Amino acid sequence: MTRSWEADPSALFERRLGKTAQELGNSQDKEDCPDIWQLDNGDIAIIGRDLTADYSANLPSGVSLAADERLVVIPGNMLSAAKEDIPDA
């Protein structure tokens, strides 16, 4: 079965959306950095904590994870800080 969207692993990081984890007080070093990036093809890459195993048994109705998907969590203030960088649909 063909998916209607597929991630392109050849896409490159183009620009950070929002502020760094250090700027927001979410990290004190470069090894522990949640982040949000726009790729050169317009897709968004999220770097966060993999909590797939913790949440997979408690997903809301209608929500599922494919075998090749992971549920990641980032600090709420990081998404809020990225709002001005995200264009309206």
Tab-separated table of N, CA, C and O in Angstrom:
chain	number	residue	atom	x	y	z
A	1	MET	N	0.837	-1.182	0.000
A	1	MET	CA	0.000	0.000	0.000
A	1	MET	C	0.881	1.244	0.000
A	1	MET	O	1.802	1.381	0.797
A	2	THR	N	0.601	2.175	-0.890
A	2	THR	CA	1.353	3.412	-0.995
A	2	THR	C	0.777	4.460	-0.048
A	2	THR	O	-0.436	4.659	0.013
A	3	ARG	N	1.645	5.103	0.675
A	3	ARG	CA	1.210	6.170	1.586
A	3	ARG	C	1.032	7.465	0.812
A	3	ARG	O	1.714	7.716	-0.181
A	4	SER	N	0.156	8.335	1.315
A	4	SER	CA	-0.057	9.615	0.638
A	4	SER	C	1.071	10.596	0.932
A	4	SER	O	1.272	11.562	0.194
A	5	TRP	N	1.822	10.378	2.006
A	5	TRP	CA	3.002	11.191	2.319
A	5	TRP	C	4.105	10.266	2.785
A	5	TRP	O	3.852	9.306	3.520
A	6	GLU	N	5.304	10.549	2.362
A	6	GLU	CA	6.456	9.777	2.799
A	6	GLU	C	7.592	10.741	3.116
A	6	GLU	O	7.810	11.707	2.378
A	7	ALA	N	8.277	10.523	4.208
A	7	ALA	CA	9.418	11.357	4.571
A	7	ALA	C	10.545	11.146	3.564
A	7	ALA	O	10.789	10.022	3.118
A	8	ASP	N	11.223	12.225	3.208
A	8	ASP	CA	12.333	12.165	2.259
A	8	ASP	C	13.649	12.261	3.023
A	8	ASP	O	14.023	13.338	3.491
A	9	PRO	N	14.365	11.151	3.181
A	9	PRO	CA	15.603	11.177	3.953
A	9	PRO	C	16.734	11.968	3.300
A	9	PRO	O	17.755	12.218	3.933
A	10	SER	N	16.549	12.412	2.062
A	10	SER	CA	17.580	13.224	1.414
A	10	SER	C	17.377	14.722	1.659
A	10	SER	O	18.236	15.527	1.310
A	11	ALA	N	16.244	15.108	2.272
A	11	ALA	CA	15.997	16.522	2.562
A	11	ALA	C	17.010	17.021	3.589
A	11	ALA	O	17.415	16.286	4.493
A	12	LEU	N	17.400	18.276	3.444
A	12	LEU	CA	18.425	18.866	4.302
A	12	LEU	C	17.817	19.851	5.298
A	12	LEU	O	16.781	20.469	5.022
A	13	PHE	N	18.483	20.032	6.421
A	13	PHE	CA	18.061	21.027	7.400
A	13	PHE	C	18.247	22.414	6.795
A	13	PHE	O	19.327	22.742	6.309
A	14	GLU	N	17.175	23.224	6.802
A	14	GLU	CA	17.238	24.549	6.186
A	14	GLU	C	17.276	25.663	7.228
A	14	GLU	O	18.108	26.547	7.167
A	15	ARG	N	16.323	25.636	8.186
A	15	ARG	CA	16.318	26.700	9.196
A	15	ARG	C	15.627	26.233	10.461
A	15	ARG	O	14.683	25.447	10.420
A	16	ARG	N	16.129	26.721	11.572
A	16	ARG	CA	15.516	26.432	12.870
A	16	ARG	C	14.218	27.235	12.973
A	16	ARG	O	14.143	28.379	12.562
A	17	LEU	N	13.203	26.627	13.543
A	17	LEU	CA	11.953	27.324	13.843
A	17	LEU	C	11.958	27.630	15.339
A	17	LEU	O	12.082	26.723	16.159
A	18	GLY	N	11.856	28.884	15.675
A	18	GLY	CA	11.861	29.270	17.079
A	18	GLY	C	13.263	29.504	17.596
A	18	GLY	O	14.146	29.948	16.870
A	19	LYS	N	13.459	29.182	18.857
A	19	LYS	CA	14.720	29.440	19.546
A	19	LYS	C	15.394	28.135	19.934
A	19	LYS	O	14.764	27.082	19.961
A	20	THR	N	16.673	28.224	20.253
A	20	THR	CA	17.404	27.030	20.681
A	20	THR	C	16.928	26.608	22.068
A	20	THR	O	16.365	27.405	22.826
A	21	ALA	N	17.202	25.371	22.402
A	21	ALA	CA	16.859	24.855	23.726
A	21	ALA	C	17.585	25.642	24.817
A	21	ALA	O	17.028	25.901	25.885
A	22	GLN	N	18.802	26.060	24.540
A	22	GLN	CA	19.551	26.847	25.510
A	22	GLN	C	18.903	28.209	25.735
A	22	GLN	O	18.787	28.672	26.868
A	23	GLU	N	18.463	28.871	24.656
A	23	GLU	CA	17.812	30.173	24.783
A	23	GLU	C	16.541	30.097	25.622
A	23	GLU	O	16.191	31.042	26.323
A	24	LEU	N	15.843	28.962	25.547
A	24	LEU	CA	14.578	28.797	26.263
A	24	LEU	C	14.760	28.220	27.665
A	24	LEU	O	13.785	28.065	28.405
A	25	GLY	N	15.988	27.882	28.022
A	25	GLY	CA	16.239	27.307	29.338
A	25	GLY	C	15.886	25.835	29.445
A	25	GLY	O	15.745	25.313	30.544
A	26	ASN	N	15.748	25.154	28.304
A	26	ASN	CA	15.395	23.736	28.298
A	26	ASN	C	16.606	22.822	28.251
A	26	ASN	O	16.458	21.600	28.312
A	27	SER	N	17.795	23.381	28.095
A	27	SER	CA	19.012	22.584	28.009
A	27	SER	C	20.185	23.443	28.427
A	27	SER	O	20.201	24.644	28.179
A	28	GLN	N	21.160	22.800	29.048
A	28	GLN	CA	22.352	23.530	29.449
A	28	GLN	C	23.573	23.154	28.625
A	28	GLN	O	24.631	23.740	28.794
A	29	ASP	N	23.436	22.162	27.752
A	29	ASP	CA	24.563	21.792	26.898
A	29	ASP	C	24.065	21.351	25.530
A	29	ASP	O	22.879	21.184	25.306
A	30	LYS	N	24.984	21.179	24.613
A	30	LYS	CA	24.627	20.855	23.231
A	30	LYS	C	24.250	19.396	23.031
A	30	LYS	O	23.777	19.021	21.972
A	31	GLU	N	24.461	18.549	24.013
A	31	GLU	CA	24.152	17.133	23.897
A	31	GLU	C	22.695	16.820	24.257
A	31	GLU	O	22.249	15.711	24.092
A	32	ASP	N	21.990	17.772	24.794
A	32	ASP	CA	20.631	17.560	25.307
A	32	ASP	C	19.719	18.640	24.741
A	32	ASP	O	19.319	19.547	25.445
A	33	CYS	N	19.438	18.546	23.439
A	33	CYS	CA	18.786	19.673	22.786
A	33	CYS	C	17.544	19.290	21.988
A	33	CYS	O	17.662	18.865	20.840
A	34	PRO	N	16.351	19.454	22.559
A	34	PRO	CA	15.176	19.355	21.693
A	34	PRO	C	15.232	20.493	20.680
A	34	PRO	O	15.821	21.535	20.956
A	35	ASP	N	14.644	20.297	19.513
A	35	ASP	CA	14.722	21.315	18.474
A	35	ASP	C	13.628	21.104	17.439
A	35	ASP	O	13.058	20.018	17.326
A	36	ILE	N	13.353	22.160	16.669
A	36	ILE	CA	12.389	22.116	15.568
A	36	ILE	C	13.062	22.734	14.346
A	36	ILE	O	13.555	23.861	14.419
A	37	TRP	N	13.077	22.007	13.243
A	37	TRP	CA	13.727	22.485	12.022
A	37	TRP	C	12.823	22.324	10.808
A	37	TRP	O	12.115	21.318	10.675
A	38	GLN	N	12.871	23.288	9.916
A	38	GLN	CA	12.230	23.155	8.611
A	38	GLN	C	13.271	22.592	7.664
A	38	GLN	O	14.429	23.030	7.653
A	39	LEU	N	12.879	21.586	6.893
A	39	LEU	CA	13.767	20.986	5.909
A	39	LEU	C	13.628	21.715	4.580
A	39	LEU	O	12.653	22.444	4.350
A	40	ASP	N	14.579	21.504	3.687
A	40	ASP	CA	14.558	22.234	2.418
A	40	ASP	C	13.407	21.848	1.503
A	40	ASP	O	13.122	22.545	0.536
A	41	ASN	N	12.695	20.775	1.834
A	41	ASN	CA	11.520	20.402	1.043
A	41	ASN	C	10.214	20.872	1.701
A	41	ASN	O	9.128	20.544	1.245
A	42	GLY	N	10.336	21.625	2.810
A	42	GLY	CA	9.159	22.148	3.503
A	42	GLY	C	8.681	21.293	4.663
A	42	GLY	O	7.869	21.750	5.472
A	43	ASP	N	9.157	20.062	4.771
A	43	ASP	CA	8.778	19.208	5.900
A	43	ASP	C	9.425	19.732	7.183
A	43	ASP	O	10.353	20.538	7.142
A	44	ILE	N	8.943	19.253	8.308
A	44	ILE	CA	9.434	19.690	9.613
A	44	ILE	C	10.067	18.500	10.332
A	44	ILE	O	9.488	17.413	10.384
A	45	ALA	N	11.253	18.722	10.900
A	45	ALA	CA	11.940	17.708	11.705
A	45	ALA	C	11.866	18.138	13.169
A	45	ALA	O	12.174	19.277	13.499
A	46	ILE	N	11.446	17.221	14.019
A	46	ILE	CA	11.357	17.467	15.458
A	46	ILE	C	12.379	16.583	16.160
A	46	ILE	O	12.395	15.364	15.959
A	47	ILE	N	13.213	17.192	16.973
A	47	ILE	CA	14.158	16.448	17.806
A	47	ILE	C	13.624	16.525	19.224
A	47	ILE	O	13.483	17.615	19.785
A	48	GLY	N	13.246	15.390	19.773
A	48	GLY	CA	12.676	15.364	21.111
A	48	GLY	C	12.923	14.026	21.775
A	48	GLY	O	13.607	13.167	21.232
A	49	ARG	N	12.355	13.856	22.931
A	49	ARG	CA	12.505	12.599	23.662
A	49	ARG	C	11.555	11.556	23.090
A	49	ARG	O	10.356	11.820	22.922
A	50	ASP	N	12.077	10.387	22.800
A	50	ASP	CA	11.270	9.287	22.264
A	50	ASP	C	10.463	8.671	23.406
A	50	ASP	O	11.000	7.976	24.249
A	51	LEU	N	9.163	8.942	23.423
A	51	LEU	CA	8.271	8.379	24.439
A	51	LEU	C	7.242	7.441	23.818
A	51	LEU	O	6.160	7.221	24.361
A	52	THR	N	7.609	6.859	22.670
A	52	THR	CA	6.706	5.946	21.968
A	52	THR	C	6.223	4.829	22.882
A	52	THR	O	5.015	4.568	22.978
A	53	ALA	N	7.134	4.185	23.561
A	53	ALA	CA	6.761	3.056	24.423
A	53	ALA	C	5.863	3.502	25.568
A	53	ALA	O	4.950	2.783	25.968
A	54	ASP	N	6.097	4.711	26.076
A	54	ASP	CA	5.310	5.202	27.204
A	54	ASP	C	3.871	5.548	26.806
A	54	ASP	O	2.953	5.382	27.607
A	55	TYR	N	3.681	6.058	25.597
A	55	TYR	CA	2.361	6.520	25.178
A	55	TYR	C	1.595	5.550	24.288
A	55	TYR	O	0.381	5.681	24.125
A	56	SER	N	2.262	4.585	23.681
A	56	SER	CA	1.613	3.753	22.652
A	56	SER	C	0.370	3.018	23.147
A	56	SER	O	-0.577	2.825	22.389
A	57	ALA	N	0.333	2.608	24.389
A	57	ALA	CA	-0.838	1.896	24.911
A	57	ALA	C	-1.973	2.835	25.297
A	57	ALA	O	-3.083	2.378	25.556
A	58	ASN	N	-1.723	4.137	25.309
A	58	ASN	CA	-2.735	5.095	25.763
A	58	ASN	C	-3.065	6.162	24.729
A	58	ASN	O	-3.467	7.267	25.091
A	59	LEU	N	-2.902	5.849	23.456
A	59	LEU	CA	-3.198	6.826	22.413
A	59	LEU	C	-4.705	7.087	22.340
A	59	LEU	O	-5.504	6.166	22.540
A	60	PRO	N	-5.106	8.318	22.047
A	60	PRO	CA	-6.533	8.614	21.893
A	60	PRO	C	-7.144	7.836	20.726
A	60	PRO	O	-6.435	7.410	19.813
A	61	SER	N	-8.433	7.686	20.755
A	61	SER	CA	-9.154	7.019	19.682
A	61	SER	C	-8.841	7.685	18.348
A	61	SER	O	-8.835	8.915	18.247
A	62	GLY	N	-8.552	6.891	17.337
A	62	GLY	CA	-8.267	7.414	16.013
A	62	GLY	C	-6.802	7.772	15.794
A	62	GLY	O	-6.428	8.181	14.705
A	63	VAL	N	-5.974	7.650	16.820
A	63	VAL	CA	-4.539	7.948	16.703
A	63	VAL	C	-3.776	6.637	16.709
A	63	VAL	O	-4.031	5.761	17.537
A	64	SER	N	-2.848	6.499	15.778
A	64	SER	CA	-2.044	5.277	15.718
A	64	SER	C	-0.628	5.621	15.304
A	64	SER	O	-0.361	6.693	14.771
A	65	LEU	N	0.272	4.696	15.562
A	65	LEU	CA	1.667	4.841	15.178
A	65	LEU	C	2.037	3.671	14.273
A	65	LEU	O	1.837	2.512	14.642
A	66	ALA	N	2.560	3.972	13.102
A	66	ALA	CA	3.044	2.920	12.217
A	66	ALA	C	4.335	2.357	12.796
A	66	ALA	O	4.979	2.978	13.647
A	67	ALA	N	4.738	1.209	12.335
A	67	ALA	CA	5.938	0.551	12.852
A	67	ALA	C	7.180	1.419	12.696
A	67	ALA	O	8.108	1.329	13.491
A	68	ASP	N	7.193	2.281	11.676
A	68	ASP	CA	8.366	3.134	11.449
A	68	ASP	C	8.198	4.546	12.001
A	68	ASP	O	8.950	5.453	11.659
A	69	GLU	N	7.210	4.770	12.863
A	69	GLU	CA	6.972	6.091	13.453
A	69	GLU	C	7.298	6.079	14.942
A	69	GLU	O	7.172	5.049	15.614
A	70	ARG	N	7.690	7.237	15.453
A	70	ARG	CA	7.977	7.419	16.874
A	70	ARG	C	7.235	8.641	17.377
A	70	ARG	O	7.100	9.627	16.666
A	71	LEU	N	6.783	8.580	18.601
A	71	LEU	CA	6.140	9.712	19.251
A	71	LEU	C	7.223	10.422	20.066
A	71	LEU	O	7.845	9.822	20.934
A	72	VAL	N	7.486	11.680	19.713
A	72	VAL	CA	8.491	12.441	20.447
A	72	VAL	C	7.816	13.594	21.172
A	72	VAL	O	6.792	14.113	20.731
A	73	VAL	N	8.400	13.967	22.292
A	73	VAL	CA	7.874	15.062	23.104
A	73	VAL	C	8.933	16.153	23.188
A	73	VAL	O	10.120	15.864	23.381
A	74	ILE	N	8.477	17.407	23.013
A	74	ILE	CA	9.341	18.570	23.169
A	74	ILE	C	8.701	19.500	24.191
A	74	ILE	O	7.492	19.407	24.443
A	75	PRO	N	9.456	20.412	24.773
A	75	PRO	CA	8.869	21.359	25.711
A	75	PRO	C	7.830	22.253	25.020
A	75	PRO	O	8.029	22.669	23.874
A	76	GLY	N	6.747	22.521	25.697
A	76	GLY	CA	5.698	23.372	25.129
A	76	GLY	C	6.191	24.756	24.757
A	76	GLY	O	5.765	25.323	23.747
A	77	ASN	N	7.118	25.307	25.554
A	77	ASN	CA	7.602	26.654	25.241
A	77	ASN	C	8.404	26.680	23.945
A	77	ASN	O	8.506	27.704	23.285
A	78	MET	N	8.945	25.526	23.535
A	78	MET	CA	9.695	25.462	22.284
A	78	MET	C	8.755	25.625	21.087
A	78	MET	O	9.048	26.376	20.153
A	79	LEU	N	7.607	24.975	21.100
A	79	LEU	CA	6.642	25.132	20.014
A	79	LEU	C	6.067	26.541	20.016
A	79	LEU	O	5.914	27.165	18.967
A	80	SER	N	5.771	27.069	21.190
A	80	SER	CA	5.255	28.439	21.283
A	80	SER	C	6.252	29.445	20.700
A	80	SER	O	5.862	30.377	20.003
A	81	ALA	N	7.536	29.242	20.972
A	81	ALA	CA	8.566	30.145	20.445
A	81	ALA	C	8.702	30.047	18.936
A	81	ALA	O	9.164	30.980	18.294
A	82	ALA	N	8.299	28.925	18.358
A	82	ALA	CA	8.397	28.732	16.907
A	82	ALA	C	7.202	29.298	16.152
A	82	ALA	O	7.233	29.402	14.930
A	83	LYS	N	6.156	29.680	16.867
A	83	LYS	CA	4.908	30.113	16.222
A	83	LYS	C	5.131	31.196	15.168
A	83	LYS	O	4.576	31.129	14.073
A	84	GLU	N	5.939	32.194	15.477
A	84	GLU	CA	6.144	33.291	14.523
A	84	GLU	C	6.905	32.850	13.276
A	84	GLU	O	6.833	33.523	12.247
A	85	ASP	N	7.622	31.730	13.338
A	85	ASP	CA	8.351	31.220	12.191
A	85	ASP	C	7.523	30.269	11.316
A	85	ASP	O	7.973	29.874	10.246
A	86	ILE	N	6.341	29.894	11.789
A	86	ILE	CA	5.502	28.939	11.057
A	86	ILE	C	4.469	29.707	10.244
A	86	ILE	O	3.637	30.423	10.809
A	87	PRO	N	4.508	29.565	8.914
A	87	PRO	CA	3.550	30.304	8.092
A	87	PRO	C	2.125	29.785	8.262
A	87	PRO	O	1.917	28.616	8.583
A	88	ASP	N	1.158	30.656	8.041
A	88	ASP	CA	-0.239	30.250	8.052
A	88	ASP	C	-0.500	29.348	6.859
A	88	ASP	O	0.138	29.460	5.820
A	89	ALA	N	-1.452	28.435	7.032
A	89	ALA	CA	-1.788	27.510	5.944
A	89	ALA	C	-2.456	28.242	4.795
A	89	ALA	O	-3.024	29.260	4.920
